[in-house]
């Protein structure tokens, strides 16, 4: 029971308290660049969730089975950590792309340009690095955190898209239109998410 | 051949500073821009790393631009960038250990900084070595300037210091919010708004 | 056969580049590795020296001991005459928003704490960050090495097992006290087991 509780806590923590977008500034580019369309944002979020779960799990395995393996420690393999991580992510994205194109062509069409762009989404590499930084020694926890990070990203990007939909109708000062008002909105959102901090002890 | 080329080089260099400033104009590389600008020192360290990585990766990509296969291109870019970022990370750990703890995962995150992969794709894979280097220097200088402006404003308001030197009067009450994420977003938003206002007036 | 040739044609650059870059990384690592390790040791030593100013020698006595679910090395600090000043270890726990890592020192007999320093924390600046403040840290110096108790208000100068919380950073204060409480008994039994204390 304790074990399940830890996992649930980890999930809530990474979705709300340590939301990668709003507290760690990861994945800001798609977050700010997202058009004001909720369905597109949701699609993007789902694609990221899928890739980040896959990449997070794989990089955690590589990190623990190869790079931090005590038997191989003498070779100093951990210096290649970043190279390994980014190659795994790029590979995972390509795999997902090929798989979707072959088996779910409609889904592939709807993701469109998003898929290849996911490689350079900081949220994914960021999460892989944070798994390493947070000293996660437990496989299940690594998977849950990866999945949670994706969900957190989806929530953040959907909220943003929803706000932007309404922002189109607002009377914003001329010089603040476009990127500036988006940034200010994002700032207020982070303020709101700060309320979740301290929820998990 | 030499003369127009030089003019172009100058243009390429200047473009990165203002007209195509990566942060203020193209909105690229937002993640480090927002995350490390709580104070000037980490911002400057970050800029130097980005300058090193961007220049090196532009050189390598430019040298092998004729050998690139289209579908392996992105993989090649990320591999090159990741290598130089690791070198930069090791160098920071060796020569500025306290900065390495402050910046934490944001140094390896240079790998996915859109500026670097964007320049590799848009400039270095199409142009010769010298143009690529000039472009890298101009862009990274533009990035540095943007980061320093943002970091100065935030550090001034959050702690009353610039570069750890106190500049505000004793009575100044620090605005804690400025060093938190919310400060980053709002400061950048207002700076962008200001830039928009200035350029609109001129036009 | 054709497919092998095709494969090499497509990817020779990638393979060659990976090889060159690997070499480059290995060289950089070889050149800088010692300095990086030295930096880490220096940083740790500096912190331990800040907690135990009389100590001159720091020696790792237990490698990767598991305390309260986290792994830490335990260091023994002694002065020039070989007299044991105390022990230091890294205590980890969940803070306000993220993990907090503290370096905690106890005296040579495990009767009193000698204080703590913050190794890494991602706490909100100017709120949770305040556990680094001197007056808060001073409350732990000389406190009895047993269960500590957090109180809302009281005399911060009086050294006992009551720690006055930081106003506005209660969660981080609680986390700090909890790290102390979670670690001390296990530390004592580990040190006893190794014969380092009575």
XYZ file of C-alpha atoms in Angstrom:
602
model
C 0.000 0.000 0.000
C 2.811 2.346 0.907
C 4.396 1.596 -2.409
C 1.287 2.541 -4.373
C 0.965 5.676 -2.307
C 4.525 6.712 -3.151
C 3.767 6.242 -6.822
C 0.573 8.293 -6.656
C 2.411 11.019 -4.766
C 5.191 11.016 -7.354
C 2.596 11.352 -10.100
C 0.771 14.275 -8.495
C 4.071 15.905 -7.643
C 5.333 15.910 -11.207
C 1.968 16.906 -12.694
C 1.143 19.785 -10.382
C 3.870 20.708 -7.915
C 6.893 20.300 -10.165
C 5.124 20.888 -13.458
C 7.981 20.970 -15.951
C 6.547 23.796 -18.007
C 5.481 26.118 -15.249
C 8.180 25.639 -12.641
C 11.203 24.388 -14.568
C 10.732 26.311 -17.827
C 10.924 23.159 -19.910
C 9.033 22.863 -23.173
C 8.429 26.585 -23.294
C 8.808 26.857 -27.067
C 5.743 24.780 -28.010
C 3.965 26.183 -24.958
C 4.272 29.760 -26.179
C 4.058 28.864 -29.841
C 0.851 26.845 -29.535
C -1.908 28.298 -31.584
C -5.140 29.194 -29.858
C -6.705 25.880 -30.787
C -7.496 23.508 -27.989
C -7.686 20.340 -30.120
C -4.234 20.951 -31.634
C -2.785 21.588 -28.183
C -4.301 18.370 -26.913
C -2.844 16.421 -29.847
C 0.571 17.894 -29.193
C 0.273 17.069 -25.512
C -0.634 13.457 -26.250
C 2.270 13.047 -28.666
C 4.676 14.462 -26.091
C 3.215 12.270 -23.348
C 3.791 9.199 -25.461
C 7.360 10.067 -26.404
C 8.335 11.249 -22.942
C 7.064 8.051 -21.328
C 9.024 5.973 -23.808
C 12.164 8.117 -23.675
C 12.102 8.527 -19.902
C 11.819 4.784 -19.362
C 14.515 3.945 -21.907
C 17.004 6.539 -20.698
C 16.431 5.479 -17.104
C 17.226 1.903 -18.073
C 20.334 2.939 -19.992
C 21.428 5.147 -17.145
C 21.048 2.435 -14.527
C 22.037 -0.664 -16.465
C 24.935 0.727 -18.450
C 26.126 4.187 -17.470
C 25.945 3.779 -13.705
C 26.718 0.078 -13.657
C 29.398 -0.395 -10.978
C 31.168 -2.968 -13.136
C 31.649 -0.458 -15.926
C 32.302 2.555 -13.730
C 36.031 2.491 -14.315
C 35.559 3.328 -17.990
C 33.920 6.661 -17.158
C 31.020 6.008 -19.480
C 28.803 8.566 -17.792
C 30.566 11.290 -19.764
C 28.545 10.163 -22.766
C 25.257 10.508 -20.873
C 23.911 13.515 -22.781
C 24.857 12.061 -26.150
C 23.122 8.795 -25.281
C 20.018 10.548 -24.008
C 19.524 12.728 -27.061
C 20.118 9.816 -29.420
C 17.550 7.723 -27.579
C 15.044 10.565 -27.780
C 15.685 11.196 -31.464
C 15.430 7.462 -32.100
C 12.215 7.139 -30.085
C 10.635 9.995 -32.018
C 11.588 8.408 -35.336
C 10.191 5.062 -34.231
C 6.929 6.601 -33.109
C 6.721 8.470 -36.390
C 7.260 5.343 -38.490
C 4.901 3.267 -36.370
C 2.109 5.804 -36.571
C 2.543 6.333 -40.289
C 2.262 2.626 -40.906
C -0.524 1.636 -38.517
C -2.463 4.798 -37.655
C -2.268 7.005 -40.736
C -5.140 9.236 -39.593
C -3.482 9.928 -36.261
C -0.212 10.536 -38.079
C -1.896 13.095 -40.316
C -3.356 14.944 -37.363
C -0.005 15.164 -35.551
C 1.599 16.445 -38.730
C 4.565 18.708 -38.149
C 4.481 18.208 -34.365
C 6.129 14.823 -34.356
C 9.635 15.615 -35.637
C 9.646 18.788 -33.555
C 9.274 16.768 -30.381
C 12.963 15.810 -30.574
C 13.897 19.369 -29.705
C 11.259 19.725 -27.012
C 13.230 20.562 -23.877
C 10.633 18.908 -21.669
C 11.670 15.462 -22.821
C 15.424 15.749 -22.433
C 14.767 17.782 -19.293
C 12.742 15.010 -17.727
C 15.391 12.412 -18.568
C 17.995 14.604 -16.881
C 15.784 15.223 -13.869
C 15.229 11.491 -13.406
C 18.978 11.269 -13.089
C 19.218 14.344 -10.858
C 16.422 13.320 -8.500
C 18.168 9.986 -7.805
C 15.223 7.850 -8.848
C 16.293 4.296 -8.108
C 13.002 2.601 -8.733
C 11.838 1.500 -12.156
C 8.100 1.911 -11.524
C 8.677 5.372 -10.151
C 10.704 6.355 -13.219
C 7.877 5.226 -15.499
C 5.230 7.021 -13.442
C 7.272 10.226 -13.338
C 7.845 10.138 -17.093
C 4.157 9.632 -17.759
C 3.225 12.303 -15.237
C 5.575 14.782 -16.858
C 3.764 14.251 -20.146
C 0.370 14.745 -18.514
C 1.672 17.874 -16.772
C 2.828 19.217 -20.115
C -0.553 18.444 -21.676
C -2.407 20.233 -18.873
C -0.200 23.318 -19.129
C -0.405 23.541 -22.908
C -4.193 22.992 -22.954
C -4.779 25.708 -20.343
C -2.616 28.047 -22.425
C -4.461 27.229 -25.641
C -7.799 27.795 -23.915
C -6.692 31.165 -22.608
C -5.395 32.204 -26.009
C -8.704 31.317 -27.588
C -10.304 33.894 -25.330
C -7.436 36.339 -25.590
C -8.304 36.878 -29.254
C -11.409 38.677 -28.129
C -9.734 40.759 -25.444
C -8.694 44.347 -25.898
C -4.932 44.125 -25.413
C -2.723 47.239 -25.769
C -1.244 47.292 -29.252
C 2.399 46.856 -28.289
C 1.638 43.890 -26.039
C -0.233 41.878 -28.659
C 1.173 38.494 -29.613
C 4.162 37.167 -27.719
C 4.328 39.729 -24.867
C 0.796 39.121 -23.604
C 1.327 35.366 -23.926
C 4.381 35.628 -21.701
C 2.550 37.721 -19.128
C -0.331 35.227 -19.130
C 2.175 32.432 -18.634
C 3.652 34.360 -15.718
C 0.258 34.599 -14.020
C -0.297 30.891 -14.632
C 2.959 29.981 -12.888
C 1.828 32.119 -9.987
C -1.370 30.091 -9.817
C 0.532 26.804 -9.955
C 2.758 27.948 -7.111
C -0.277 27.385 -4.932
C 0.283 23.654 -5.335
C 3.769 23.860 -3.861
C 4.008 22.343 -0.415
C 1.044 20.096 -1.118
C 3.310 17.053 -0.992
C 5.474 16.592 2.032
C 34.479 38.939 -54.718
C 36.135 40.059 -51.531
C 34.313 43.328 -51.036
C 30.645 42.397 -51.292
C 31.435 39.317 -49.297
C 32.701 41.455 -46.464
C 29.568 43.588 -46.508
C 27.514 40.423 -46.275
C 29.547 39.208 -43.364
C 28.951 42.446 -41.531
C 25.242 42.149 -42.238
C 25.160 38.555 -41.056
C 26.859 39.599 -37.843
C 24.628 42.599 -37.152
C 21.461 40.640 -37.970
C 21.920 38.437 -34.935
C 22.279 41.432 -32.651
C 19.028 43.220 -33.349
C 17.038 42.536 -36.512
C 17.040 38.789 -35.946
C 17.888 38.758 -32.266
C 17.193 35.141 -31.300
C 15.454 35.962 -28.038
C 13.681 39.271 -28.597
C 12.776 38.810 -32.232
C 12.673 35.134 -33.093
C 11.570 33.914 -29.628
C 14.026 31.030 -29.760
C 15.799 29.391 -26.865
C 13.162 30.464 -24.371
C 13.950 27.735 -21.882
C 17.417 28.936 -20.792
C 16.379 32.549 -21.300
C 13.749 32.257 -18.617
C 15.422 29.746 -16.341
C 18.900 31.149 -15.790
C 18.224 34.865 -15.731
C 17.611 35.105 -11.996
C 21.022 36.752 -11.711
C 23.634 38.102 -14.122
C 26.412 35.634 -13.311
C 24.631 32.404 -14.305
C 23.171 34.204 -17.323
C 26.646 35.138 -18.488
C 28.000 31.627 -17.906
C 25.106 30.258 -19.912
C 25.774 32.719 -22.742
C 29.426 31.744 -22.937
C 28.474 28.055 -23.119
C 25.948 28.753 -25.859
C 28.522 30.809 -27.769
C 31.046 27.973 -27.600
C 28.568 25.293 -28.609
C 26.970 27.343 -31.376
C 30.316 28.288 -32.922
C 31.716 24.760 -32.776
C 28.575 23.107 -34.094
C 28.274 25.651 -36.895
C 31.895 24.958 -37.892
C 31.406 21.186 -37.931
C 28.044 21.290 -39.696
C 29.350 23.736 -42.274
C 32.373 21.525 -42.985
C 30.270 18.451 -43.592
C 27.306 20.174 -45.235
C 27.918 18.447 -48.571
C 28.043 14.998 -47.033
C 24.769 15.184 -45.124
C 21.999 12.748 -45.991
C 18.617 14.441 -45.642
C 16.942 11.961 -43.302
C 19.973 11.563 -41.068
C 20.539 15.311 -40.924
C 18.778 16.002 -37.617
C 20.485 13.018 -36.015
C 23.880 14.339 -37.151
C 23.104 17.800 -35.785
C 22.007 16.544 -32.397
C 25.032 14.266 -32.156
C 27.399 17.160 -32.915
C 25.644 19.511 -30.529
C 25.441 16.948 -27.729
C 29.170 16.334 -27.971
C 30.087 19.997 -27.679
C 27.570 20.534 -24.884
C 29.169 17.707 -22.916
C 32.552 19.360 -23.394
C 31.139 22.695 -22.228
C 29.525 20.974 -19.242
C 32.809 19.341 -18.229
C 34.616 22.664 -18.607
C 32.102 24.475 -16.402
C 32.330 21.717 -13.794
C 36.104 22.012 -13.818
C 36.551 25.762 -13.848
C 33.391 27.173 -12.300
C 32.011 24.437 -10.031
C 29.605 26.708 -8.168
C 28.031 27.808 -11.471
C 27.604 24.171 -12.393
C 25.440 23.613 -9.307
C 23.413 26.764 -9.972
C 22.763 25.994 -13.615
C 22.233 22.283 -12.996
C 20.360 20.592 -15.832
C 20.140 23.760 -17.888
C 23.645 23.285 -19.308
C 22.856 19.876 -20.843
C 19.575 21.374 -21.999
C 21.549 23.555 -24.418
C 21.388 20.446 -26.622
C 17.731 21.094 -27.332
C 18.088 24.863 -27.491
C 16.247 25.783 -30.676
C 18.780 28.513 -31.494
C 21.591 26.052 -32.054
C 19.721 23.446 -34.055
C 17.921 26.246 -35.904
C 21.162 27.915 -36.968
C 22.676 24.569 -37.976
C 19.673 23.950 -40.188
C 19.080 27.462 -41.526
C 22.618 28.722 -41.905
C 25.510 26.322 -41.413
C 24.153 23.530 -43.590
C 23.850 25.949 -46.517
C 26.772 28.352 -46.159
C 30.553 28.242 -46.174
C 32.732 28.139 -43.097
C 33.361 31.868 -42.668
C 29.720 32.891 -43.031
C 28.717 30.184 -40.578
C 31.215 31.334 -37.968
C 30.162 34.977 -38.359
C 26.538 33.972 -38.054
C 27.255 31.931 -34.919
C 29.124 34.826 -33.296
C 26.434 37.349 -34.165
C 23.620 35.145 -32.950
C 25.305 34.189 -29.711
C 26.219 37.803 -29.014
C 22.597 38.732 -29.541
C 21.622 35.938 -27.161
C 24.156 37.171 -24.593
C 22.856 40.736 -24.755
C 19.258 39.604 -24.368
C 20.080 37.371 -21.430
C 22.106 40.061 -19.703
C 19.370 42.684 -20.052
C 16.770 40.321 -18.643
C 19.057 39.098 -15.860
C 20.078 42.648 -14.845
C 16.467 43.740 -14.502
C 15.531 40.658 -12.508
C 18.577 40.672 -10.251
C 18.158 44.389 -9.600
C 14.557 44.009 -8.538
C 14.885 40.658 -6.757
C 17.989 41.325 -4.708
C 18.988 44.941 -5.347
C 22.314 43.844 -6.791
C 23.952 43.520 -10.180
C 26.726 40.969 -10.536
C 26.481 40.466 -6.758
C 27.348 44.133 -6.155
C 24.748 46.069 -4.202
C 23.505 49.051 -6.182
C 20.161 49.841 -4.606
C 19.790 52.043 -1.513
C 19.470 50.283 1.849
C 15.777 50.994 2.122
C 15.034 48.997 -1.027
C 12.711 46.076 -0.359
C 13.574 43.118 -2.610
C 10.772 41.765 -4.730
C 10.947 38.044 -4.112
C 8.639 37.324 -7.013
C 11.217 38.543 -9.518
C 13.543 35.635 -8.863
C 10.709 33.135 -9.243
C 9.307 31.837 -12.541
C 6.571 34.450 -12.564
C 9.173 37.242 -12.589
C 10.910 35.702 -15.587
C 7.776 35.492 -17.696
C 6.442 38.934 -16.849
C 9.775 40.743 -17.225
C 10.371 39.200 -20.643
C 6.807 39.957 -21.672
C 7.159 43.610 -20.720
C 10.563 43.930 -22.407
C 9.106 42.488 -25.620
C 6.216 44.917 -25.342
C 8.653 47.800 -24.923
C 10.626 46.705 -27.978
C 7.409 46.483 -29.982
C 6.453 49.983 -28.872
C 9.864 51.382 -29.878
C 9.944 49.763 -33.300
C 6.334 50.739 -34.041
C 7.103 54.382 -33.352
C 10.122 54.354 -35.630
C 8.246 52.837 -38.541
C 24.754 -7.833 -49.803
C 23.173 -4.848 -51.442
C 21.476 -3.869 -48.240
C 24.773 -3.832 -46.344
C 26.293 -1.579 -48.949
C 23.259 0.651 -48.844
C 23.443 0.793 -45.087
C 27.101 1.841 -45.139
C 26.531 4.393 -47.863
C 23.790 6.021 -45.867
C 25.386 6.030 -42.495
C 29.177 6.095 -42.838
C 29.265 9.764 -41.909
C 27.230 9.132 -38.773
C 29.456 6.247 -37.719
C 32.664 8.137 -38.452
C 31.388 11.205 -36.656
C 30.278 9.191 -33.647
C 33.756 7.705 -33.461
C 35.509 11.100 -33.714
C 33.183 12.701 -31.188
C 33.654 9.795 -28.825
C 37.384 10.310 -29.021
C 36.985 14.039 -28.463
C 34.839 13.423 -25.377
C 37.248 10.877 -23.986
C 40.124 13.336 -24.370
C 38.259 16.188 -22.702
C 37.154 13.917 -19.908
C 40.668 12.626 -19.350
C 42.002 16.161 -19.232
C 39.399 17.559 -16.841
C 38.347 14.582 -14.743
C 40.835 15.055 -11.928
C 40.045 18.719 -11.606
C 36.306 18.032 -11.433
C 36.757 15.399 -8.753
C 39.052 17.711 -6.829
C 36.427 20.465 -7.051
C 33.772 18.196 -5.602
C 36.029 17.105 -2.750
C 37.027 20.718 -2.089
C 33.416 21.835 -1.967
C 32.524 19.105 0.508
C 35.626 19.732 2.620
C 34.928 23.446 2.728
C 31.440 22.827 4.000
C 32.633 20.344 6.601
C 35.329 22.782 7.698
C 32.636 25.419 8.125
C 30.805 23.097 10.521
C 33.831 21.774 12.350
C 36.365 24.564 12.347
C 38.958 22.765 14.516
C 39.151 19.763 12.239
C 41.994 19.494 9.743
C 41.628 15.984 8.390
C 38.557 14.568 6.768
C 38.499 10.892 6.075
C 35.774 8.822 4.464
C 35.072 6.044 6.954
C 31.962 4.443 5.496
C 31.265 4.273 1.807
C 27.639 4.513 0.643
C 25.852 3.706 3.891
C 22.097 3.540 3.572
C 20.336 5.837 6.012
C 16.602 6.611 5.934
C 16.349 5.213 2.426
C 19.116 7.367 0.946
C 22.754 6.512 0.395
C 25.482 8.637 1.889
C 29.184 8.491 2.629
C 30.125 9.097 6.234
C 33.182 11.188 6.977
C 35.291 11.337 10.109
C 36.840 14.664 11.009
C 39.866 14.881 13.247
C 42.343 17.574 14.311
C 46.121 17.580 13.979
C 46.595 15.457 17.097
C 44.318 12.742 15.747
C 41.533 13.665 18.173
C 38.117 12.933 16.646
C 36.129 16.149 16.231
C 33.032 14.624 14.740
C 31.307 12.853 11.903
C 29.608 14.302 8.867
C 27.122 12.817 6.442
C 24.677 13.869 3.769
C 21.039 13.874 4.814
C 18.355 13.870 2.134
C 14.655 14.545 2.439
C 11.667 16.007 0.653
C 11.357 19.761 0.961
C 8.732 22.291 -0.068
C 8.998 21.693 -3.786
C 11.943 19.422 -4.285
C 14.541 17.332 -2.512
C 16.789 19.014 0.014
C 20.283 17.715 0.634
C 21.976 18.782 3.834
C 25.422 18.051 5.107
C 25.028 17.345 8.810
C 27.766 17.137 11.422
C 27.623 15.421 14.814
C 30.320 15.407 17.477
C 32.728 12.540 18.080
C 30.504 10.815 20.652
C 27.236 11.394 18.827
C 25.822 13.425 21.717
C 25.425 16.768 20.013
C 24.838 18.125 16.549
C 27.512 20.439 15.235
C 25.200 22.057 12.688
C 24.300 21.690 9.041
C 24.891 23.289 5.688
C 22.752 23.121 2.561
C 24.341 21.012 -0.150
C 21.589 21.435 -2.680
C 18.044 22.601 -2.588
C 15.661 23.810 -5.195
C 13.507 25.596 -2.685
C 11.646 28.735 -3.590
C 14.109 31.616 -3.375
C 13.563 33.887 -0.383
C 11.041 31.467 1.143
C 12.252 27.885 1.539
C 15.694 29.138 0.639
C 15.837 30.736 4.055
C 16.913 27.538 5.813
C 20.376 28.747 4.763
C 20.060 31.726 7.106
C 22.565 31.844 9.942
C 20.133 32.320 12.842
C 18.162 29.244 11.792
C 21.249 27.131 11.322
C 22.708 28.324 14.624
C 19.833 26.652 16.507
C 21.157 23.257 15.499
C 24.719 23.880 16.673
C 25.094 22.105 20.011
C 21.562 20.728 20.028
C 21.289 17.255 21.592
C 21.620 14.537 18.986
C 18.208 12.985 19.443
C 14.687 13.790 18.386
C 14.322 17.489 17.579
C 11.042 19.328 17.860
C 9.842 22.218 15.733
C 8.059 25.059 17.521
C 6.319 28.121 16.066
C 7.839 30.701 18.347
C 10.315 30.780 21.193
C 13.833 31.732 22.088
C 16.067 31.118 19.094
C 19.214 31.691 21.172
C 18.500 28.876 23.639
C 20.179 25.682 22.504
C 17.990 22.662 23.165
C 15.946 20.178 21.160
C 13.382 22.844 20.301
C 13.900 24.481 16.907
C 12.032 27.692 16.102
C 10.530 27.541 12.611
C 11.083 30.208 9.979
C 7.956 32.293 9.550
C 6.698 31.823 6.013
C 8.856 28.788 5.413
C 7.268 26.307 7.782
C 7.362 23.405 5.363
C 11.058 23.809 4.693
C 11.748 24.151 8.421
C 9.761 20.987 9.068
C 11.653 19.208 6.294
C 14.988 20.195 7.814
C 14.036 18.938 11.272
C 12.606 15.773 9.747
C 15.861 15.054 7.912
C 17.719 15.361 11.216
C 15.250 13.102 13.031
C 15.116 10.513 10.260
C 18.860 10.107 10.136
C 20.269 10.380 13.612
C 19.228 7.049 15.157
C 20.270 5.037 12.116
C 23.544 6.920 11.960
C 24.219 6.097 15.596
C 23.594 2.396 15.065
C 25.765 2.316 11.939
C 28.632 4.057 13.705
C 28.233 1.714 16.682
C 28.273 -1.307 14.430
C 31.556 -0.165 12.904
C 32.997 0.486 16.357
C 33.474 4.173 15.709
C 31.494 5.249 18.771
C 30.610 3.488 22.013
